[in-house]
Each structure stands twice: as structure tokens, then as C-alpha cells.
Amino acid sequence: MNYNQLYELQCMRIRREAMEKSYPRERELKLRRRKKELLLEKKDLILLEEKLRCQMKDIHRLQDEKQTIVEEISKINEDLYSNRFTPKELTSLQNRLENLESTLANRNTRIDKENTLLMTKKADLKDKKNSLVDRMKDYEGKVEEYLQERNRLLEKLKLLDEQITEFISELDETDRAFYDKENTKYGIRMLSVLKKGRFCSNCSMLLESDTIHAVKSNQEGVRCQSCDRVLYNFEE
């Protein structure tokens, strides 16, 4: 039994396991969450922009109403000096004029207020858009960095998988049968070695003297009395 070769194979598989565990899954999840947050924020800004367009339409409507009032005031002023109306009619026109002037003043105040509010909201929207653009660029940079790191790791895993496959294919019939049986039973860590000369490296059990002697004498099939792994004459 070529334990040396089998232990080398085990070390390769343990190294692969460690590499796979180092895969930046948590980073990937964080980036996905970040993308979702940024897209939601972008959607909110689109909705806000639509609200501002509606507000602009409302202001235009108020301005149209103002223009109609101004034109009516101008017409009444002409009528007041036309000598075509009776005193009673003139009084009615004068009252109408006063009402229109009051309405015009209210319209002007409202338009000024709405314009000021709109300008403030536009400035705020612009700042938010610029901030979102900066954060999207930062996100894209992190995605690129993550993809490069992930691809490097996947390439290493692919290469190591090829080496492991080739290594297994080169095992002789006896070693391959042992590998298949022990791997099915125990998984990657199917062999154990001596730790500090007297402990099982797999379960840290203090080995019996006879067991230690048998291992150091390169006897085959010596197993740890605790975890049942075959012990290989090698010290960590």
C-alpha cells in the first residue's frame, strides 16, 4: 500500500476544500444586496422625477390661469373707461376687478412658492442623482474586483481538480480500491498521521504505545482506536 501517495492525494483534496471555502460567497451576497439597494434607489429617483414633472405641469396650469386673469383684468379696465356702462354695471365691474386682483395676488404668491419648492426639489434630486452615480461606479468597481478574484480562484480550482483526477487515475488497483473504500466511509480525511509522535492527527487521541510502534514500523492497516482512521508513518 502506497500510503505516501494516498496521503499526498488527501493533502491535495484538503487544499482544494480550503480553496473552495475561501470562495467569496459572502462578498457575492453583499454585492447582490447592494445592487438591489441601488436599483431600488434608482427607481425611487425616477418616481421623484415624475412627481417633479407633474409639479411643473401644475405650475404651468397656474401660470395659464394667471394669464387668463391678467387678460380679464385688462379687459375690465378698458370697460371701466369706455362710457358704455351704467353706474350699477360699473360697480359690478369694479367689484369683479377687485376680486380678480385678489385672485391674481394669490396666484402670484402660490406660483412663487411652488417655483421655490420646485427649485429646491430639483437641486435635491440632482444631488441624489450625482450621489447615486458615484455609488454605482464604486459598486461596479467592486464587482470587477470580485469577478477577477473569483475567476482566479475558479481557475486554480479547475487546475487542481485536473491534477486530482489525474492523480487518482494513476493509482494502482490496490491503492485505488483502498481509496474508494476509505473515501466512501470517511470522506476527504481518510488517513491520519502522528501528531507530536503520539497523537492521532485526525481526532487528537493519545495513541497506545503498541499502536505508535506499529505505525513507526510501517505496518499496514494500523488504525486509530478512536476514529478508526488508518495511521500513516508521518509526523506533523
mmCIF file of C-alpha atoms in Angstrom:
data_model
loop_
_atom_site.group_PDB
_atom_site.id
_atom_site.type_symbol
_atom_site.label_atom_id
_atom_site.label_comp_id
_atom_site.label_asym_id
_atom_site.label_seq_id
_atom_site.Cartn_x
_atom_site.Cartn_y
_atom_site.Cartn_z
ATOM 1 C CA MET A 1 0.000 0.000 0.000
ATOM 2 C CA ASN A 2 1.493 3.314 -1.061
ATOM 3 C CA TYR A 3 0.379 5.436 1.894
ATOM 4 C CA ASN A 4 2.743 8.199 0.859
ATOM 5 C CA GLN A 5 0.901 8.619 -2.430
ATOM 6 C CA LEU A 6 -2.504 8.325 -0.780
ATOM 7 C CA TYR A 7 -1.583 10.910 1.836
ATOM 8 C CA GLU A 8 -0.369 13.263 -0.886
ATOM 9 C CA LEU A 9 -3.738 12.842 -2.606
ATOM 10 C CA GLN A 10 -5.516 13.550 0.677
ATOM 11 C CA CYS A 11 -3.478 16.740 1.151
ATOM 12 C CA MET A 12 -4.408 17.874 -2.361
ATOM 13 C CA ARG A 13 -8.099 17.325 -1.636
ATOM 14 C CA ILE A 14 -7.860 19.119 1.711
ATOM 15 C CA ARG A 15 -6.156 22.023 -0.061
ATOM 16 C CA ARG A 16 -8.971 22.061 -2.602
ATOM 17 C CA GLU A 17 -11.557 22.085 0.184
ATOM 18 C CA ALA A 18 -9.827 25.072 1.788
ATOM 19 C CA MET A 19 -9.715 26.895 -1.549
ATOM 20 C CA GLU A 20 -13.410 26.235 -2.122
ATOM 21 C CA LYS A 21 -14.241 27.554 1.341
ATOM 22 C CA SER A 22 -12.305 30.714 0.527
ATOM 23 C CA TYR A 23 -14.695 31.389 -2.370
ATOM 24 C CA PRO A 24 -16.060 34.890 -1.662
ATOM 25 C CA ARG A 25 -19.707 33.836 -1.285
ATOM 26 C CA GLU A 26 -20.417 36.363 1.439
ATOM 27 C CA ARG A 27 -18.988 39.116 -0.750
ATOM 28 C CA GLU A 28 -21.140 37.919 -3.625
ATOM 29 C CA LEU A 29 -24.250 38.060 -1.432
ATOM 30 C CA LYS A 30 -23.318 41.551 -0.209
ATOM 31 C CA LEU A 31 -22.835 42.743 -3.782
ATOM 32 C CA ARG A 32 -26.215 41.319 -4.770
ATOM 33 C CA ARG A 33 -27.865 43.068 -1.830
ATOM 34 C CA ARG A 34 -26.047 46.284 -2.729
ATOM 35 C CA LYS A 35 -27.209 46.056 -6.338
ATOM 36 C CA LYS A 36 -30.801 45.590 -5.173
ATOM 37 C CA GLU A 37 -30.499 48.637 -2.886
ATOM 38 C CA LEU A 38 -29.060 50.804 -5.676
ATOM 39 C CA LEU A 39 -31.736 49.710 -8.161
ATOM 40 C CA LEU A 40 -34.475 50.486 -5.626
ATOM 41 C CA GLU A 41 -32.925 53.901 -5.034
ATOM 42 C CA LYS A 42 -32.774 54.491 -8.789
ATOM 43 C CA LYS A 43 -36.449 53.541 -9.046
ATOM 44 C CA ASP A 44 -37.297 55.979 -6.236
ATOM 45 C CA LEU A 45 -35.448 58.772 -8.058
ATOM 46 C CA ILE A 46 -37.355 58.013 -11.269
ATOM 47 C CA LEU A 47 -40.627 58.273 -9.331
ATOM 48 C CA LEU A 48 -39.457 61.520 -7.721
ATOM 49 C CA GLU A 49 -38.534 62.900 -11.139
ATOM 50 C CA GLU A 50 -42.015 62.036 -12.401
ATOM 51 C CA LYS A 51 -43.564 63.833 -9.412
ATOM 52 C CA LEU A 52 -41.496 66.928 -10.221
ATOM 53 C CA ARG A 53 -42.723 66.829 -13.818
ATOM 54 C CA CYS A 54 -46.293 66.731 -12.503
ATOM 55 C CA GLN A 55 -45.489 69.673 -10.225
ATOM 56 C CA MET A 56 -44.120 71.607 -13.215
ATOM 57 C CA LYS A 57 -47.364 70.929 -15.083
ATOM 58 C CA ASP A 58 -49.304 72.276 -12.095
ATOM 59 C CA ILE A 59 -47.195 75.449 -12.143
ATOM 60 C CA HIS A 60 -47.793 75.854 -15.886
ATOM 61 C CA ARG A 61 -51.510 75.453 -15.259
ATOM 62 C CA LEU A 62 -51.365 78.161 -12.574
ATOM 63 C CA GLN A 63 -49.451 80.418 -14.964
ATOM 64 C CA ASP A 64 -52.094 79.860 -17.650
ATOM 65 C CA GLU A 65 -54.796 80.731 -15.113
ATOM 66 C CA LYS A 66 -52.804 83.828 -14.146
ATOM 67 C CA GLN A 67 -52.579 84.892 -17.785
ATOM 68 C CA THR A 68 -56.336 84.456 -18.183
ATOM 69 C CA ILE A 69 -56.914 86.612 -15.083
ATOM 70 C CA VAL A 70 -54.497 89.293 -16.352
ATOM 71 C CA GLU A 71 -56.309 89.419 -19.681
ATOM 72 C CA GLU A 72 -59.688 89.695 -17.963
ATOM 73 C CA ILE A 73 -58.400 92.492 -15.693
ATOM 74 C CA SER A 74 -57.125 94.342 -18.750
ATOM 75 C CA LYS A 75 -60.499 93.973 -20.450
ATOM 76 C CA ILE A 76 -62.378 95.236 -17.355
ATOM 77 C CA ASN A 77 -60.062 98.261 -17.114
ATOM 78 C CA GLU A 78 -60.905 99.100 -20.704
ATOM 79 C CA ASP A 79 -64.610 98.712 -19.997
ATOM 80 C CA LEU A 80 -64.436 100.980 -16.933
ATOM 81 C CA TYR A 81 -63.288 103.877 -19.103
ATOM 82 C CA SER A 82 -65.461 103.167 -22.116
ATOM 83 C CA ASN A 83 -68.576 105.126 -21.006
ATOM 84 C CA ARG A 84 -70.700 102.218 -22.216
ATOM 85 C CA PHE A 85 -71.996 101.053 -18.845
ATOM 86 C CA THR A 86 -74.464 102.288 -16.295
ATOM 87 C CA PRO A 87 -73.292 103.191 -12.766
ATOM 88 C CA LYS A 88 -74.713 99.920 -11.485
ATOM 89 C CA GLU A 89 -72.849 97.959 -14.147
ATOM 90 C CA LEU A 90 -69.657 99.871 -13.406
ATOM 91 C CA THR A 91 -69.984 98.999 -9.731
ATOM 92 C CA SER A 92 -70.347 95.363 -10.674
ATOM 93 C CA LEU A 93 -67.286 95.595 -12.925
ATOM 94 C CA GLN A 94 -65.324 97.282 -10.143
ATOM 95 C CA ASN A 95 -66.235 94.503 -7.707
ATOM 96 C CA ARG A 96 -65.243 91.916 -10.294
ATOM 97 C CA LEU A 97 -61.952 93.721 -10.829
ATOM 98 C CA GLU A 98 -61.176 93.712 -7.102
ATOM 99 C CA ASN A 99 -61.931 90.001 -6.868
ATOM 100 C CA LEU A 100 -59.713 89.274 -9.865
ATOM 101 C CA GLU A 101 -56.850 91.360 -8.473
ATOM 102 C CA SER A 102 -57.106 89.481 -5.169
ATOM 103 C CA THR A 103 -57.134 86.157 -7.042
ATOM 104 C CA LEU A 104 -54.144 87.314 -9.130
ATOM 105 C CA ALA A 105 -52.189 88.191 -5.994
ATOM 106 C CA ASN A 106 -52.960 84.758 -4.557
ATOM 107 C CA ARG A 107 -51.934 83.103 -7.827
ATOM 108 C CA ASN A 108 -48.638 85.025 -7.877
ATOM 109 C CA THR A 109 -47.903 84.041 -4.277
ATOM 110 C CA ARG A 110 -48.717 80.416 -4.973
ATOM 111 C CA ILE A 111 -46.667 80.348 -8.187
ATOM 112 C CA ASP A 112 -43.655 81.879 -6.417
ATOM 113 C CA LYS A 113 -43.988 79.390 -3.575
ATOM 114 C CA GLU A 114 -44.360 76.420 -5.943
ATOM 115 C CA ASN A 115 -41.400 77.589 -8.054
ATOM 116 C CA THR A 116 -39.196 77.938 -4.969
ATOM 117 C CA LEU A 117 -40.210 74.497 -3.745
ATOM 118 C CA LEU A 118 -39.661 73.030 -7.217
ATOM 119 C CA MET A 119 -36.165 74.525 -7.483
ATOM 120 C CA THR A 120 -35.276 73.115 -4.064
ATOM 121 C CA LYS A 121 -36.545 69.673 -5.028
ATOM 122 C CA LYS A 122 -34.712 69.813 -8.372
ATOM 123 C CA ALA A 123 -31.450 70.661 -6.627
ATOM 124 C CA ASP A 124 -32.027 67.844 -4.142
ATOM 125 C CA LEU A 125 -32.809 65.427 -6.985
ATOM 126 C CA LYS A 126 -29.632 66.451 -8.813
ATOM 127 C CA ASP A 127 -27.546 65.837 -5.678
ATOM 128 C CA LYS A 128 -29.160 62.436 -5.182
ATOM 129 C CA LYS A 129 -28.559 61.506 -8.828
ATOM 130 C CA ASN A 130 -24.902 62.509 -8.618
ATOM 131 C CA SER A 131 -24.528 60.569 -5.374
ATOM 132 C CA LEU A 132 -26.160 57.516 -6.956
ATOM 133 C CA VAL A 133 -23.867 57.731 -9.998
ATOM 134 C CA ASP A 134 -20.806 57.836 -7.719
ATOM 135 C CA ARG A 135 -22.041 54.884 -5.678
ATOM 136 C CA MET A 136 -22.899 52.917 -8.836
ATOM 137 C CA LYS A 137 -19.341 53.473 -10.085
ATOM 138 C CA ASP A 138 -17.990 52.323 -6.726
ATOM 139 C CA TYR A 139 -20.254 49.262 -6.884
ATOM 140 C CA GLU A 140 -19.156 48.439 -10.436
ATOM 141 C CA GLY A 141 -15.512 48.718 -9.358
ATOM 142 C CA LYS A 142 -16.118 46.291 -6.501
ATOM 143 C CA VAL A 143 -17.938 43.896 -8.847
ATOM 144 C CA GLU A 144 -14.992 43.962 -11.255
ATOM 145 C CA GLU A 145 -12.571 43.337 -8.401
ATOM 146 C CA TYR A 146 -14.739 40.482 -7.104
ATOM 147 C CA LEU A 147 -15.058 38.887 -10.553
ATOM 148 C CA GLN A 148 -11.299 38.971 -11.062
ATOM 149 C CA GLU A 149 -10.715 37.348 -7.673
ATOM 150 C CA ARG A 150 -13.436 34.759 -8.274
ATOM 151 C CA ASN A 151 -12.129 33.884 -11.729
ATOM 152 C CA ARG A 152 -8.592 33.473 -10.405
ATOM 153 C CA LEU A 153 -9.866 31.118 -7.708
ATOM 154 C CA LEU A 154 -12.037 29.135 -10.142
ATOM 155 C CA GLU A 155 -9.059 28.756 -12.463
ATOM 156 C CA LYS A 156 -6.945 27.424 -9.596
ATOM 157 C CA LEU A 157 -9.733 25.035 -8.581
ATOM 158 C CA LYS A 158 -10.056 23.798 -12.146
ATOM 159 C CA LEU A 159 -6.324 23.158 -12.368
ATOM 160 C CA LEU A 160 -6.279 21.387 -9.002
ATOM 161 C CA ASP A 161 -9.298 19.258 -9.980
ATOM 162 C CA GLU A 162 -7.447 18.170 -13.101
ATOM 163 C CA GLN A 163 -4.394 17.271 -11.023
ATOM 164 C CA ILE A 164 -6.506 15.292 -8.527
ATOM 165 C CA THR A 165 -8.308 13.432 -11.329
ATOM 166 C CA GLU A 166 -5.007 12.573 -12.970
ATOM 167 C CA PHE A 167 -3.506 11.562 -9.623
ATOM 168 C CA ILE A 168 -6.416 9.181 -8.900
ATOM 169 C CA SER A 169 -6.216 7.677 -12.394
ATOM 170 C CA GLU A 170 -2.557 6.797 -11.785
ATOM 171 C CA LEU A 171 -3.210 4.841 -8.567
ATOM 172 C CA ASP A 172 -2.648 1.112 -8.869
ATOM 173 C CA GLU A 173 -5.552 -1.273 -8.404
ATOM 174 C CA THR A 174 -4.857 -1.947 -4.698
ATOM 175 C CA ASP A 175 -4.436 1.711 -3.758
ATOM 176 C CA ARG A 176 -7.493 2.684 -5.809
ATOM 177 C CA ALA A 177 -9.647 0.075 -4.058
ATOM 178 C CA PHE A 178 -8.428 1.296 -0.651
ATOM 179 C CA TYR A 179 -9.007 4.913 -1.667
ATOM 180 C CA ASP A 180 -12.558 4.219 -2.862
ATOM 181 C CA LYS A 181 -13.479 2.288 0.293
ATOM 182 C CA GLU A 182 -11.963 4.723 2.801
ATOM 183 C CA ASN A 183 -13.161 7.775 0.906
ATOM 184 C CA THR A 184 -16.726 6.434 0.899
ATOM 185 C CA LYS A 185 -16.520 5.766 4.623
ATOM 186 C CA TYR A 186 -14.640 8.828 5.889
ATOM 187 C CA GLY A 187 -14.562 11.387 3.085
ATOM 188 C CA ILE A 188 -11.526 13.555 2.386
ATOM 189 C CA ARG A 189 -9.730 12.929 5.686
ATOM 190 C CA MET A 190 -9.405 9.181 5.335
ATOM 191 C CA LEU A 191 -5.811 8.882 6.574
ATOM 192 C CA SER A 192 -4.303 10.074 9.828
ATOM 193 C CA VAL A 193 -0.675 10.662 10.796
ATOM 194 C CA LEU A 194 1.235 11.006 14.038
ATOM 195 C CA LYS A 195 0.892 14.325 15.788
ATOM 196 C CA LYS A 196 3.789 15.112 18.123
ATOM 197 C CA GLY A 197 4.807 11.473 17.780
ATOM 198 C CA ARG A 198 1.983 10.042 19.893
ATOM 199 C CA PHE A 199 -1.356 11.588 18.979
ATOM 200 C CA CYS A 200 -3.742 10.883 16.115
ATOM 201 C CA SER A 201 -3.754 13.960 13.874
ATOM 202 C CA ASN A 202 -7.409 13.408 12.978
ATOM 203 C CA CYS A 203 -9.009 13.109 16.433
ATOM 204 C CA SER A 204 -6.093 14.102 18.731
ATOM 205 C CA MET A 205 -6.455 10.853 20.697
ATOM 206 C CA LEU A 206 -3.338 9.745 22.621
ATOM 207 C CA LEU A 207 -2.307 6.537 20.876
ATOM 208 C CA GLU A 208 -1.291 3.366 22.659
ATOM 209 C CA SER A 209 2.401 2.500 22.697
ATOM 210 C CA ASP A 210 1.882 -0.630 20.607
ATOM 211 C CA THR A 211 -0.024 1.379 18.025
ATOM 212 C CA ILE A 212 2.701 4.022 17.841
ATOM 213 C CA HIS A 213 5.370 1.334 17.462
ATOM 214 C CA ALA A 214 3.386 -0.411 14.723
ATOM 215 C CA VAL A 215 2.952 2.848 12.813
ATOM 216 C CA LYS A 216 6.619 3.777 13.078
ATOM 217 C CA SER A 217 7.495 0.272 11.914
ATOM 218 C CA ASN A 218 5.479 0.986 8.744
ATOM 219 C CA GLN A 219 2.976 -1.780 9.404
ATOM 220 C CA GLU A 220 -0.019 -1.570 7.067
ATOM 221 C CA GLY A 221 -3.602 -1.245 8.215
ATOM 222 C CA VAL A 222 -2.857 0.164 11.682
ATOM 223 C CA ARG A 223 -5.879 2.184 12.769
ATOM 224 C CA CYS A 224 -6.566 4.735 15.476
ATOM 225 C CA GLN A 225 -8.541 3.081 18.270
ATOM 226 C CA SER A 226 -10.769 6.171 18.471
ATOM 227 C CA CYS A 227 -11.591 7.435 14.963
ATOM 228 C CA ASP A 228 -10.666 4.217 13.107
ATOM 229 C CA ARG A 229 -8.574 6.084 10.514
ATOM 230 C CA VAL A 230 -5.596 4.212 9.063
ATOM 231 C CA LEU A 231 -2.420 5.679 10.556
ATOM 232 C CA TYR A 232 0.400 6.602 8.200
ATOM 233 C CA ASN A 233 4.005 6.883 9.378
ATOM 234 C CA PHE A 234 4.408 10.613 9.013
ATOM 235 C CA GLU A 235 4.608 13.275 11.682
ATOM 236 C CA GLU A 236 3.028 16.713 11.565
#
